[in-house]
């Protein structure tokens, strides 16, 4: 009888430990999600070959979550700056679905 009681107590405390750990993990997830902000970026909707210009129909807006500390150092191109990338050529071939980054594009050459 005593062994059954010990086994029952061990199972009970195991279940309690699981529940408390699960609750703690969910609280930590919520803290992390609260620290992020949603950012509108540019995503490719078709494959782009090397040296091919980026066209309006090749891109769309997409939202991603980022930490505020990452915003200033991010290489992602904000959707608000899409006019700066239209007709810019791709540095290398870029696959459909990729979030466009500044280093995916060739340097702009200003005429003068």
PDB file of C-alpha atoms in Angstrom:
ATOM      1  CA  UNK A   1       0.000   0.000   0.000  1.00  0.00           C
ATOM      2  CA  UNK A   2       2.830   2.365   0.886  1.00  0.00           C
ATOM      3  CA  UNK A   3       4.530   1.766  -2.500  1.00  0.00           C
ATOM      4  CA  UNK A   4       1.295   2.513  -4.365  1.00  0.00           C
ATOM      5  CA  UNK A   5       0.932   5.745  -2.412  1.00  0.00           C
ATOM      6  CA  UNK A   6       4.531   6.733  -3.270  1.00  0.00           C
ATOM      7  CA  UNK A   7       3.931   5.926  -6.935  1.00  0.00           C
ATOM      8  CA  UNK A   8       0.729   7.975  -6.936  1.00  0.00           C
ATOM      9  CA  UNK A   9       2.526  10.912  -5.276  1.00  0.00           C
ATOM     10  CA  UNK A  10       5.350  10.709  -7.850  1.00  0.00           C
ATOM     11  CA  UNK A  11       2.865  10.754 -10.732  1.00  0.00           C
ATOM     12  CA  UNK A  12       0.976  13.670  -9.159  1.00  0.00           C
ATOM     13  CA  UNK A  13       4.136  15.744  -8.694  1.00  0.00           C
ATOM     14  CA  UNK A  14       5.303  14.856 -12.205  1.00  0.00           C
ATOM     15  CA  UNK A  15       2.034  16.116 -13.681  1.00  0.00           C
ATOM     16  CA  UNK A  16       2.243  19.276 -11.559  1.00  0.00           C
ATOM     17  CA  UNK A  17       5.825  19.897 -12.717  1.00  0.00           C
ATOM     18  CA  UNK A  18       4.733  19.454 -16.342  1.00  0.00           C
ATOM     19  CA  UNK A  19       1.825  21.886 -15.950  1.00  0.00           C
ATOM     20  CA  UNK A  20       3.957  24.544 -14.256  1.00  0.00           C
ATOM     21  CA  UNK A  21       6.709  24.208 -16.872  1.00  0.00           C
ATOM     22  CA  UNK A  22       4.158  24.469 -19.684  1.00  0.00           C
ATOM     23  CA  UNK A  23       2.687  27.604 -18.100  1.00  0.00           C
ATOM     24  CA  UNK A  24       6.143  29.161 -17.678  1.00  0.00           C
ATOM     25  CA  UNK A  25       7.055  28.472 -21.311  1.00  0.00           C
ATOM     26  CA  UNK A  26       3.812  30.092 -22.514  1.00  0.00           C
ATOM     27  CA  UNK A  27       4.488  33.183 -20.398  1.00  0.00           C
ATOM     28  CA  UNK A  28       7.990  33.480 -21.845  1.00  0.00           C
ATOM     29  CA  UNK A  29       6.603  33.114 -25.392  1.00  0.00           C
ATOM     30  CA  UNK A  30       4.153  35.952 -24.762  1.00  0.00           C
ATOM     31  CA  UNK A  31       6.957  38.189 -23.480  1.00  0.00           C
ATOM     32  CA  UNK A  32       9.025  37.498 -26.583  1.00  0.00           C
ATOM     33  CA  UNK A  33       6.092  38.110 -28.926  1.00  0.00           C
ATOM     34  CA  UNK A  34       5.287  41.375 -27.146  1.00  0.00           C
ATOM     35  CA  UNK A  35       8.851  42.585 -27.760  1.00  0.00           C
ATOM     36  CA  UNK A  36       8.494  42.212 -31.537  1.00  0.00           C
ATOM     37  CA  UNK A  37       6.984  44.624 -33.997  1.00  0.00           C
ATOM     38  CA  UNK A  38       5.429  43.926 -37.381  1.00  0.00           C
ATOM     39  CA  UNK A  39       7.300  45.376 -40.354  1.00  0.00           C
ATOM     40  CA  UNK A  40       6.143  45.628 -43.977  1.00  0.00           C
ATOM     41  CA  UNK A  41       8.885  44.389 -46.318  1.00  0.00           C
ATOM     42  CA  UNK A  42       9.233  43.440 -49.984  1.00  0.00           C
ATOM     43  CA  UNK A  43       8.799  39.820 -51.054  1.00  0.00           C
ATOM     44  CA  UNK A  44       9.393  38.424 -54.532  1.00  0.00           C
ATOM     45  CA  UNK A  45       6.455  36.748 -56.263  1.00  0.00           C
ATOM     46  CA  UNK A  46       8.529  35.358 -59.136  1.00  0.00           C
ATOM     47  CA  UNK A  47      12.080  34.172 -59.719  1.00  0.00           C
ATOM     48  CA  UNK A  48      14.530  36.863 -60.768  1.00  0.00           C
ATOM     49  CA  UNK A  49      17.615  35.991 -62.821  1.00  0.00           C
ATOM     50  CA  UNK A  50      21.027  37.557 -62.315  1.00  0.00           C
ATOM     51  CA  UNK A  51      21.190  41.075 -63.846  1.00  0.00           C
ATOM     52  CA  UNK A  52      17.419  41.074 -64.407  1.00  0.00           C
ATOM     53  CA  UNK A  53      15.681  44.294 -63.325  1.00  0.00           C
ATOM     54  CA  UNK A  54      13.128  44.169 -60.516  1.00  0.00           C
ATOM     55  CA  UNK A  55       9.684  45.080 -61.845  1.00  0.00           C
ATOM     56  CA  UNK A  56       6.536  46.161 -60.064  1.00  0.00           C
ATOM     57  CA  UNK A  57       4.771  42.882 -60.864  1.00  0.00           C
ATOM     58  CA  UNK A  58       7.665  40.837 -59.400  1.00  0.00           C
ATOM     59  CA  UNK A  59       7.180  42.116 -55.844  1.00  0.00           C
ATOM     60  CA  UNK A  60       4.530  42.373 -53.172  1.00  0.00           C
ATOM     61  CA  UNK A  61       4.303  43.568 -49.606  1.00  0.00           C
ATOM     62  CA  UNK A  62       4.746  41.061 -46.795  1.00  0.00           C
ATOM     63  CA  UNK A  63       4.701  41.470 -43.032  1.00  0.00           C
ATOM     64  CA  UNK A  64       7.343  39.977 -40.772  1.00  0.00           C
ATOM     65  CA  UNK A  65       7.973  40.281 -37.050  1.00  0.00           C
ATOM     66  CA  UNK A  66      11.253  41.743 -35.854  1.00  0.00           C
ATOM     67  CA  UNK A  67      12.711  42.914 -32.588  1.00  0.00           C
ATOM     68  CA  UNK A  68      12.924  46.690 -32.286  1.00  0.00           C
ATOM     69  CA  UNK A  69      16.691  46.400 -31.798  1.00  0.00           C
ATOM     70  CA  UNK A  70      16.997  44.729 -35.221  1.00  0.00           C
ATOM     71  CA  UNK A  71      15.139  47.397 -37.190  1.00  0.00           C
ATOM     72  CA  UNK A  72      18.073  49.759 -37.703  1.00  0.00           C
ATOM     73  CA  UNK A  73      20.518  47.020 -38.721  1.00  0.00           C
ATOM     74  CA  UNK A  74      18.107  45.049 -40.890  1.00  0.00           C
ATOM     75  CA  UNK A  75      19.041  44.393 -44.518  1.00  0.00           C
ATOM     76  CA  UNK A  76      15.397  43.861 -45.463  1.00  0.00           C
ATOM     77  CA  UNK A  77      13.974  46.509 -47.747  1.00  0.00           C
ATOM     78  CA  UNK A  78      10.921  48.230 -46.230  1.00  0.00           C
ATOM     79  CA  UNK A  79       7.856  48.222 -48.482  1.00  0.00           C
ATOM     80  CA  UNK A  80       7.706  52.004 -48.142  1.00  0.00           C
ATOM     81  CA  UNK A  81      10.955  52.159 -50.172  1.00  0.00           C
ATOM     82  CA  UNK A  82       9.772  50.021 -53.070  1.00  0.00           C
ATOM     83  CA  UNK A  83      10.154  52.921 -55.511  1.00  0.00           C
ATOM     84  CA  UNK A  84      13.914  52.821 -54.852  1.00  0.00           C
ATOM     85  CA  UNK A  85      14.247  49.241 -56.085  1.00  0.00           C
ATOM     86  CA  UNK A  86      12.054  49.265 -59.192  1.00  0.00           C
ATOM     87  CA  UNK A  87      14.300  48.742 -62.253  1.00  0.00           C
ATOM     88  CA  UNK A  88      17.337  47.933 -60.074  1.00  0.00           C
ATOM     89  CA  UNK A  89      19.107  44.770 -61.232  1.00  0.00           C
ATOM     90  CA  UNK A  90      19.556  41.637 -59.171  1.00  0.00           C
ATOM     91  CA  UNK A  91      23.094  40.924 -57.969  1.00  0.00           C
ATOM     92  CA  UNK A  92      22.513  37.156 -58.281  1.00  0.00           C
ATOM     93  CA  UNK A  93      19.490  35.038 -59.144  1.00  0.00           C
ATOM     94  CA  UNK A  94      16.816  35.293 -56.444  1.00  0.00           C
ATOM     95  CA  UNK A  95      14.120  32.720 -55.773  1.00  0.00           C
ATOM     96  CA  UNK A  96      10.415  33.456 -55.569  1.00  0.00           C
ATOM     97  CA  UNK A  97       9.146  33.953 -52.010  1.00  0.00           C
ATOM     98  CA  UNK A  98      12.377  35.450 -50.677  1.00  0.00           C
ATOM     99  CA  UNK A  99      12.247  38.635 -48.632  1.00  0.00           C
ATOM    100  CA  UNK A 100      14.278  41.118 -50.657  1.00  0.00           C
ATOM    101  CA  UNK A 101      17.417  42.534 -49.035  1.00  0.00           C
ATOM    102  CA  UNK A 102      19.615  45.445 -50.074  1.00  0.00           C
ATOM    103  CA  UNK A 103      22.557  43.134 -50.746  1.00  0.00           C
ATOM    104  CA  UNK A 104      20.437  41.217 -53.307  1.00  0.00           C
ATOM    105  CA  UNK A 105      20.584  44.250 -55.607  1.00  0.00           C
ATOM    106  CA  UNK A 106      23.380  45.706 -57.688  1.00  0.00           C
ATOM    107  CA  UNK A 107      24.623  49.114 -56.617  1.00  0.00           C
ATOM    108  CA  UNK A 108      22.673  51.937 -58.211  1.00  0.00           C
ATOM    109  CA  UNK A 109      24.704  54.016 -60.631  1.00  0.00           C
ATOM    110  CA  UNK A 110      23.623  57.616 -60.786  1.00  0.00           C
ATOM    111  CA  UNK A 111      23.894  59.281 -64.151  1.00  0.00           C
ATOM    112  CA  UNK A 112      25.600  62.619 -64.367  1.00  0.00           C
TER     113      UNK A 112
END
